[in-house]
Short mmCIF file of C-alpha atoms in Angstrom, two decimals:
data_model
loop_
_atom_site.label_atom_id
_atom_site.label_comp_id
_atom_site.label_asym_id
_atom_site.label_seq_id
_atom_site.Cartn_x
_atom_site.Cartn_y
_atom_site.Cartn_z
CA UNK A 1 -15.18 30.98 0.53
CA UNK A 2 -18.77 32.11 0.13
CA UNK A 3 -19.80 28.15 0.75
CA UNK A 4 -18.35 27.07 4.47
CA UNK A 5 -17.04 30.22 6.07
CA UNK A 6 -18.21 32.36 8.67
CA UNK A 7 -19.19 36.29 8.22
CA UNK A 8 -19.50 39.51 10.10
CA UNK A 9 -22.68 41.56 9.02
CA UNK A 10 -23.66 45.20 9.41
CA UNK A 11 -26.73 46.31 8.42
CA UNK A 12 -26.71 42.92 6.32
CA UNK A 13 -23.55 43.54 4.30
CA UNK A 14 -20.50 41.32 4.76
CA UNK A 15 -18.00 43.48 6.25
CA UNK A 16 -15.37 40.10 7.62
CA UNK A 17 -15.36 36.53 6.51
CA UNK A 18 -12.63 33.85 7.14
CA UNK A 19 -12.69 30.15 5.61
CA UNK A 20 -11.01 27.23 7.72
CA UNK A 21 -7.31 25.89 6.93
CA UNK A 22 -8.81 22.35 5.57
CA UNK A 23 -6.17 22.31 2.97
CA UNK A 24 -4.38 18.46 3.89
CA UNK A 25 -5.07 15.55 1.96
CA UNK A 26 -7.71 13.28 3.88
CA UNK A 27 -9.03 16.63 5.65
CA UNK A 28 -8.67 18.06 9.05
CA UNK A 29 -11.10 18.22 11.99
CA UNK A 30 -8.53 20.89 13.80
CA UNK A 31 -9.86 24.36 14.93
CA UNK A 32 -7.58 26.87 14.79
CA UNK A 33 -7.67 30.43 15.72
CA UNK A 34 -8.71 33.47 13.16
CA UNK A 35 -8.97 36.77 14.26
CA UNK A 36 -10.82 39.69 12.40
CA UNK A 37 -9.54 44.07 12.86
CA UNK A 38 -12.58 45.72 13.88
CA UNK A 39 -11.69 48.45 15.75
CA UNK A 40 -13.53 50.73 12.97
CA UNK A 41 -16.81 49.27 13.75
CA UNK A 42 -16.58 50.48 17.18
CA UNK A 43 -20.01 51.35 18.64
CA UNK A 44 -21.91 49.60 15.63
CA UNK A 45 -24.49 46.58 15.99
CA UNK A 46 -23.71 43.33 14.31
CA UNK A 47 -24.66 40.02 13.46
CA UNK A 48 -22.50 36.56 12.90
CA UNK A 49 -23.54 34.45 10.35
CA UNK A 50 -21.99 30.56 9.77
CA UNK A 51 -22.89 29.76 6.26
CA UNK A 52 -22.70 26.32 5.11
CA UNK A 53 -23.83 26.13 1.74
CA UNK A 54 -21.92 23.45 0.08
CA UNK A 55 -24.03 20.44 -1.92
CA UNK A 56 -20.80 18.35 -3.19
CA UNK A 57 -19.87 15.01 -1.38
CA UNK A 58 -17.37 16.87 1.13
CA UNK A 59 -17.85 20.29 2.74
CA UNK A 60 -18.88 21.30 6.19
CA UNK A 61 -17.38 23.68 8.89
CA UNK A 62 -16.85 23.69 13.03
CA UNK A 63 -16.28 26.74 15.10
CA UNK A 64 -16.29 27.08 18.71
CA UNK A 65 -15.73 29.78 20.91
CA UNK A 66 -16.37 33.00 19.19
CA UNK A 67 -15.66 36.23 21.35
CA UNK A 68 -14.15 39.57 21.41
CA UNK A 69 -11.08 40.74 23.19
CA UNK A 70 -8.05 43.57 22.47
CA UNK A 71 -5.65 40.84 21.64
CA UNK A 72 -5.57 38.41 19.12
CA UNK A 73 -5.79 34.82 20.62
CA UNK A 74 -2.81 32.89 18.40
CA UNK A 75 -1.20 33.93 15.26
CA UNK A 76 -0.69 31.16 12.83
CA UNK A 77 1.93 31.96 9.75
CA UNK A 78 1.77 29.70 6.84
CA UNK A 79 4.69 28.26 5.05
CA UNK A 80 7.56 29.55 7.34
CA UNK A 81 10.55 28.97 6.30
CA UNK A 82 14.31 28.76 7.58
CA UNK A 83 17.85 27.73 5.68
CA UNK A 84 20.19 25.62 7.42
CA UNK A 85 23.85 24.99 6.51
CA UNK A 86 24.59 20.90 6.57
CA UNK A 87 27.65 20.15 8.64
CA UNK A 88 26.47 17.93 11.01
CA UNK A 89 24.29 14.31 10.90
CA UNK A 90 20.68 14.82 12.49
CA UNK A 91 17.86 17.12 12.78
CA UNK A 92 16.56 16.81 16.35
CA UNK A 93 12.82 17.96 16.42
CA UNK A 94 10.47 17.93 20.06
CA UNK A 95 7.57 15.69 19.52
CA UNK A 96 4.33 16.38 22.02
CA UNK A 97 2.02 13.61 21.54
CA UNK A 98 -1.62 14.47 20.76
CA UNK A 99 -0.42 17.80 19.37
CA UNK A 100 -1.70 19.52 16.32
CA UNK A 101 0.59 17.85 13.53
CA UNK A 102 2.14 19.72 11.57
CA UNK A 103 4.19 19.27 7.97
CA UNK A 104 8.04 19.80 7.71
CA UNK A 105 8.65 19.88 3.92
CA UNK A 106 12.96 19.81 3.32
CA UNK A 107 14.44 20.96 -0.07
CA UNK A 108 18.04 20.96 -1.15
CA UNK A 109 19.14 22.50 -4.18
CA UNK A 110 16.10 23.29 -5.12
CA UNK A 111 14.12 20.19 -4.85
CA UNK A 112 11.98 18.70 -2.00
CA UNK A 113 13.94 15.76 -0.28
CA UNK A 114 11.77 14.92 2.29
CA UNK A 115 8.13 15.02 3.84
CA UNK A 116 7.10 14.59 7.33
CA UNK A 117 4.10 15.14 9.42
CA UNK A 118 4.93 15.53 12.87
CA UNK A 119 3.23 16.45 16.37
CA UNK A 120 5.67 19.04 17.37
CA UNK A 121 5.82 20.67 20.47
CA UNK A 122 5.01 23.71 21.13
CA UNK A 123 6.35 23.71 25.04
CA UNK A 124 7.86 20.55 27.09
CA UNK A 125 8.68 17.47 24.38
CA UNK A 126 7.25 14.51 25.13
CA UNK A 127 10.51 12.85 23.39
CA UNK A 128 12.41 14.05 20.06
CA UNK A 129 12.73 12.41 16.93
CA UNK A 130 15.63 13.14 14.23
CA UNK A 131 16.27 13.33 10.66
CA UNK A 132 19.17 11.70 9.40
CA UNK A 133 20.93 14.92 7.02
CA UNK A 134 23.95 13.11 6.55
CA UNK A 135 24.04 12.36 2.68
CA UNK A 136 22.99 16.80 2.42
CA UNK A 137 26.75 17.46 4.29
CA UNK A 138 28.14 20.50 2.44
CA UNK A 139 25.28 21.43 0.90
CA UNK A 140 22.60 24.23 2.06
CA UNK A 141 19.25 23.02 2.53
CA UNK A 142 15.88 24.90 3.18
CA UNK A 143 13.26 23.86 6.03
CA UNK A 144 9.61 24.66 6.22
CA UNK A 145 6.40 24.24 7.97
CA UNK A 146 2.91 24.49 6.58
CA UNK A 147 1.90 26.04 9.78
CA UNK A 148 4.05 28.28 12.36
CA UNK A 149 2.53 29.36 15.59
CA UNK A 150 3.94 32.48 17.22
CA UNK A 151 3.16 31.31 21.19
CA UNK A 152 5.67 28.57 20.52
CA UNK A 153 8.18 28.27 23.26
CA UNK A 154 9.60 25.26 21.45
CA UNK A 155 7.97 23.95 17.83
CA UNK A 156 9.91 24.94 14.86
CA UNK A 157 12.39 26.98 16.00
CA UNK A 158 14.04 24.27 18.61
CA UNK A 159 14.55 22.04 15.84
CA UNK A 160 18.33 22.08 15.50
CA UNK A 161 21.14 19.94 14.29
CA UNK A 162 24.36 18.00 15.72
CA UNK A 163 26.17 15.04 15.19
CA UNK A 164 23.85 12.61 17.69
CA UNK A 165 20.14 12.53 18.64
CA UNK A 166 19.00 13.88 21.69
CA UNK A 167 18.69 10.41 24.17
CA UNK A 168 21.25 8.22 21.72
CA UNK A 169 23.60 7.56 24.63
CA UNK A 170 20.45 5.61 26.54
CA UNK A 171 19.50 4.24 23.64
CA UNK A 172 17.86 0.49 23.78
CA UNK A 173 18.38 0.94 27.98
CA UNK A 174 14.99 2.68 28.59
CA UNK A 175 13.03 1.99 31.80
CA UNK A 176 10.42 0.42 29.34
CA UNK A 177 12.09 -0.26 26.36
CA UNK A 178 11.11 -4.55 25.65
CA UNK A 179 14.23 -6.66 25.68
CA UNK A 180 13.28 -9.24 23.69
CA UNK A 181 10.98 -8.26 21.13
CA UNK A 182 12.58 -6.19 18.45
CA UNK A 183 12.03 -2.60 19.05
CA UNK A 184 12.86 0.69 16.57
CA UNK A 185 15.09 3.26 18.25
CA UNK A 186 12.12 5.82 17.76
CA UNK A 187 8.10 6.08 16.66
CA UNK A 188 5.53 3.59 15.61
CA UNK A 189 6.32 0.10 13.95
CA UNK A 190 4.01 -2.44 12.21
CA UNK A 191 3.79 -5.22 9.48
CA UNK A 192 6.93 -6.88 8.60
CA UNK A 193 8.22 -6.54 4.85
CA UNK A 194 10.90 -8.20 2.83
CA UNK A 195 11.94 -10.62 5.21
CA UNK A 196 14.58 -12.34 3.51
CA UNK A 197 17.76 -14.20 4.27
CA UNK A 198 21.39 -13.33 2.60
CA UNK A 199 24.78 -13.62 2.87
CA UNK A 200 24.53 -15.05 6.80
CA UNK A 201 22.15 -12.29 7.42
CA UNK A 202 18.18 -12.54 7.69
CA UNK A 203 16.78 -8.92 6.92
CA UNK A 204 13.84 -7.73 8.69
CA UNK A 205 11.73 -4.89 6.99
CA UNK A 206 8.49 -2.67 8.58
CA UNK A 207 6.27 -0.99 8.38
CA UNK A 208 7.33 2.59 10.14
CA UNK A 209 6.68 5.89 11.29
CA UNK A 210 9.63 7.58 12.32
CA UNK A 211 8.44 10.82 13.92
CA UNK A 212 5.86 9.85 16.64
CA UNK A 213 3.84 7.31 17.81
CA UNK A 214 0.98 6.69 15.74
CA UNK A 215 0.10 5.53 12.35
CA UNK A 216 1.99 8.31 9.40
CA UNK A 217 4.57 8.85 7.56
CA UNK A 218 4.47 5.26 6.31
CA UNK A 219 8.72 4.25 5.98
CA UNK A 220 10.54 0.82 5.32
CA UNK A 221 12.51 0.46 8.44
CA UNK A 222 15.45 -1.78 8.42
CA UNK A 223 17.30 -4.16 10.83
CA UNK A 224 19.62 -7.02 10.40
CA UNK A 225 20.49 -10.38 12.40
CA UNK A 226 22.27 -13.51 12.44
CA UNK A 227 20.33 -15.50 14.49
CA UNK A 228 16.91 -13.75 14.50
CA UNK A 229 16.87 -13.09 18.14
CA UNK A 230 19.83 -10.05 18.15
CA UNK A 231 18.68 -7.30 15.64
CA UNK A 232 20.97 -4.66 14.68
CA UNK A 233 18.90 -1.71 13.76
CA UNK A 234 20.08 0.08 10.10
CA UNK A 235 17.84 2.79 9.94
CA UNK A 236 15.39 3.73 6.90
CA UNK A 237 15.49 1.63 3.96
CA UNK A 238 12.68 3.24 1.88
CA UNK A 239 11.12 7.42 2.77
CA UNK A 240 8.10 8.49 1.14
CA UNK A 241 8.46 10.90 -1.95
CA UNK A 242 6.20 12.12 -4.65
CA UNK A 243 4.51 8.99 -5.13
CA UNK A 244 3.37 8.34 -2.26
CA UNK A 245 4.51 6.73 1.33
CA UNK A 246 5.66 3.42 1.40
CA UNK A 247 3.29 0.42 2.22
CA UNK A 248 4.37 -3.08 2.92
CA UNK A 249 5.58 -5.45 0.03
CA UNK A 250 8.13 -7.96 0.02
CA UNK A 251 12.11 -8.75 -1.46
CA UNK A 252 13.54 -11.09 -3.04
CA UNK A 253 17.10 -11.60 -3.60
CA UNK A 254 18.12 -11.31 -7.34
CA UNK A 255 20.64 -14.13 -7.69
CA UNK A 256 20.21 -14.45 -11.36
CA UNK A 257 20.34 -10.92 -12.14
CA UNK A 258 16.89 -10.99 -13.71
CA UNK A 259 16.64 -7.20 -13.31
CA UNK A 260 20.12 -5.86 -14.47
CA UNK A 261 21.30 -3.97 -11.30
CA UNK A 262 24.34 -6.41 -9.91
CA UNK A 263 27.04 -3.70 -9.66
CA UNK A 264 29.99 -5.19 -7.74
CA UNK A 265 30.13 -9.12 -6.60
CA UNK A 266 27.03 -9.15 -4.41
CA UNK A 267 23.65 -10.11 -5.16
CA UNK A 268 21.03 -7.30 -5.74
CA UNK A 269 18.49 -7.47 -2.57
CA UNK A 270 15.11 -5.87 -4.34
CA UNK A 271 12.20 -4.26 -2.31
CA UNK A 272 9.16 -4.50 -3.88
CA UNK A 273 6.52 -2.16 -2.17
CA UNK A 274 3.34 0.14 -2.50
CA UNK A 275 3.82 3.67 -3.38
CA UNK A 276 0.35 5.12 -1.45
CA UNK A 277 -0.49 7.74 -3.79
CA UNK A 278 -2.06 10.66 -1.86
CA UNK A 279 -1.15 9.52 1.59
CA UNK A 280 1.29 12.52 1.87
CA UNK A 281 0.75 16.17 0.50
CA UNK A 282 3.87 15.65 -1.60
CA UNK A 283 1.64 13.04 -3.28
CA UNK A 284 -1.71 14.90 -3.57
CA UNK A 285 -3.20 13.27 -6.04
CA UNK A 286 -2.04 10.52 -7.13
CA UNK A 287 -2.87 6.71 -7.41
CA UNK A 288 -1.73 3.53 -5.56
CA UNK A 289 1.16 2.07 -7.71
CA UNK A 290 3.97 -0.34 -7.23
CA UNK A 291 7.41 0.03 -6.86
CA UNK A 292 11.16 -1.44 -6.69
CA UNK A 293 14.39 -0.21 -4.91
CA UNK A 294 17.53 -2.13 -4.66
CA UNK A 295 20.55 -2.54 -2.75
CA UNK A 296 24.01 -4.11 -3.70
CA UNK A 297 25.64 -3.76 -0.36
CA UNK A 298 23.72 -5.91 1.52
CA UNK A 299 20.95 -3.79 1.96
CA UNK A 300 23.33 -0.98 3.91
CA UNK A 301 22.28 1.43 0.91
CA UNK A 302 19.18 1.55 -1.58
CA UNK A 303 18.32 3.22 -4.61
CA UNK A 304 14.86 3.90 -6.29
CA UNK A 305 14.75 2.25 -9.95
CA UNK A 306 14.07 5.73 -11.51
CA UNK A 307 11.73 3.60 -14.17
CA UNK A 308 8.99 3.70 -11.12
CA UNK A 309 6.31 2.80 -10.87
CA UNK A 310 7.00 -1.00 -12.05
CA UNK A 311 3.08 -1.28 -12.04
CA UNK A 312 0.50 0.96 -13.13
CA UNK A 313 -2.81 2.00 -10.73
CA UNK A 314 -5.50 -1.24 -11.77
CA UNK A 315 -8.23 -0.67 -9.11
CA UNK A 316 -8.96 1.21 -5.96
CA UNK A 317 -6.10 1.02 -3.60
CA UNK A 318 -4.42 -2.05 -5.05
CA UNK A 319 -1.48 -2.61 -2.36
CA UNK A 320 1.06 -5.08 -0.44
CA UNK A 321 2.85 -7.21 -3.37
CA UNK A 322 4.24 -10.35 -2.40
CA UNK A 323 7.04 -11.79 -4.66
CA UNK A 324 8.69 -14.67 -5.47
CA UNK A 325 10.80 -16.87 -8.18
CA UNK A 326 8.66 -20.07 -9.66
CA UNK A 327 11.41 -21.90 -10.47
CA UNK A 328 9.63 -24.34 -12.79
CA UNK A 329 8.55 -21.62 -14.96
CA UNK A 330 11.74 -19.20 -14.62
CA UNK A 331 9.61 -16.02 -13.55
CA UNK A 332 8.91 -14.30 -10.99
CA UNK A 333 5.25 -14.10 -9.69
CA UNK A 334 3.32 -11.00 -7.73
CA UNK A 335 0.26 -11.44 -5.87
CA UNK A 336 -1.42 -8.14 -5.46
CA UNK A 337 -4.91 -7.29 -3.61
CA UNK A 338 -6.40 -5.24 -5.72
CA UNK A 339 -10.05 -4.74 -4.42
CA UNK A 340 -13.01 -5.77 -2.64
CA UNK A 341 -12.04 -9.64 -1.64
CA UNK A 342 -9.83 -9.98 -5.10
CA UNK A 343 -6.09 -10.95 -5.26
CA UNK A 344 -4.30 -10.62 -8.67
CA UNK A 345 -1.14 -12.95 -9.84
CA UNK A 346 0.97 -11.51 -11.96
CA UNK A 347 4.72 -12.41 -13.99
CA UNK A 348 7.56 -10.61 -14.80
CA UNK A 349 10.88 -12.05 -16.43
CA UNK A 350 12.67 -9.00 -14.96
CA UNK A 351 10.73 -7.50 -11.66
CA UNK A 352 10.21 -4.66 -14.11
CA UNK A 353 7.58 -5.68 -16.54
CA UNK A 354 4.47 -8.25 -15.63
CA UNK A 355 1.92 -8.93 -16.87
CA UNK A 356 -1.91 -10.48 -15.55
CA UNK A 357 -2.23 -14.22 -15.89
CA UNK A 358 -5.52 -14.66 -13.48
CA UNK A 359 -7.86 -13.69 -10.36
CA UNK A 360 -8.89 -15.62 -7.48
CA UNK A 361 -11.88 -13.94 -4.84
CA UNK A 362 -12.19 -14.84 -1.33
CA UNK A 363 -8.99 -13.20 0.28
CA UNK A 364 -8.63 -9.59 1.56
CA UNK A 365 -5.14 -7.66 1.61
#
């Protein structure tokens, strides 16, 4: 305000100013529509002024298509909100892609579950994506967007539940759904994570966004198979939280027990992954540290060690830790990028503590 805003003068006093909605982590280059009363400055001469005025490192402002008229063009509501009563298994929310994304925050008793930025519709869906509620059933839960537009015919308010996602019947049988190549039942998939082998099934993590077709909302997706050509799809391993989203890594299976969470007869599979500090709003912020979950049901379930993060921030956007057990020395090593063309190798007795033991230049990510 005062620095990248635009203002209505009379007689050179401000009489109307309005600021942009630049209020996401990473900014925003979307225009949006404001609209200013001034129906008691009928008859009276004016002037519009665009001030940009800032002098930090970040700060400048767009508008387009300024103009008068006896309705307002859009109205935009921040932070609506709605409650919904769990009883059934997904959320089903339209997707249009190329929309304006917006951010679904979800909070049950209290506490925010779950983040997502999505491109919802606002008429005809594209496609829909869902939210698995499931583990919420019984419980009351409340859903809001940062952003709610009013000439919505679909958008916020056609996001409803029931016990399958909209197209699940079709599912894998699209007209141009790939048959051979492993494929994720909906949105974007990338780098594969964690690939390790365990009782008579190889596990395949990714990198994943869930809720449209581009790069966000960085998830561990999860499939399984026992002869790497016939994947059976699990679902999310991993969802962003208040540390960040969830860049690749690696797993290891914990035969030894090293890290102390064997409960049951099964070996502890253990995820070892980037939390991306600042890469959601949940996670404003914050730095790029690294983190463990683990499963002991072959990977079917997975819990966050609360003790998080397992790593501290060391430089830049240190990221992508590979692990593995050195048998000669007993310990378990990371190599970590950490910045520029630098890797760093690190040990741990436990996949909970490490410590440095050396550099090497030359290599990037």
């Amino acid at each position: 305000a005062g620095q990248t805003c635009i203002n209505l003068l009379i007689d050179g006093q401000v009489v109307r100013t309005a600021v942009g909605p630049n209020t996401t982590p990473g900014g925003s280059e979307e225009l949006e529509w404001c609209s200013w009363d001034v129906s008691n400055l009928m008859g009276k001469s004016a002037q519009i002024k665009i001030v940009d005025e800032a002098t930090g490192s970040w700060g400048h402002i767009n508008i387009d298509h300024i103009h008068q008229s006896n309705v307002k063009s859009q109205v935009i509501t921040y932070n609506k909100e709605k409650t919904i009563e769990f009883n059934q298994k997904y959320l089903n929310i339209p997707v249009e892609t190329g929309a304006s994304k917006r951010v679904l925050f979800l909070s049950v008793d209290g506490e925010r579950v779950c983040e997502l930025s999505v491109e919802l519709a606002g008429g005809n869906p594209d496609f829909w994506v869902y939210l698995d509620v499931s583990e919420f059933q019984g419980k009351a839960g409340t859903l809001q967007i940062d952003k709610y537009d009013s000439t919505w015919t679909m958008g916020f308010d056609a996001i409803y539940q029931a016990e399958t996602f909209r197209e699940q019947e079709g599912l894998y049988q699209e007209k141009l759904r790939p048959q051979f190549h492993f494929t994720s039942r909906r949105g974007w998939n990338n780098d594969t994570n964690g690939m390790v082998f365990y009782d008579g099934e190889y596990h395949l993590f990714y990198q994943h966004n869930p809720y449209g077709w581009s790069w966000g909302n960085m998830t561990w997706g999860h499939a399984v198979s026992t002869n790497m050509v016939h994947w059976q799809e699990l679902g999310e391993a991993i969802h962003p939280d208040a540390m960040g989203t969830i860049y690749s890594g690696s797993a290891v299976v914990d035969e030894q027990n090293t890290a102390g969470f064997r409960c049951g007869d099964k070996d502890p599979i253990i995820c070892i992954y980037t939390s991306a500090g600042g890469k959601n709003q949940w996670s404003s912020g914050e730095p790029f540290t690294q983190s463990i979950a683990y499963s002991n049901d072959r990977g079917r379930t997975w819990t966050k060690y609360a003790g998080n993060p397992i790593m501290e921030h060391i430089v830049g956007t240190n990221r992508d830790p590979k692990v593995f057990w050195h048998e000669p020395t007993q310990r378990w090593v990371m190599v970590l990028y950490l910045s520029g063309s630098t890797m760093g190798f690190f040990t741990s007795s436990d996949l909970k503590s490490w410590t440095k033991q050396s550099e090497v230049d030359g290599f990037f990510e």
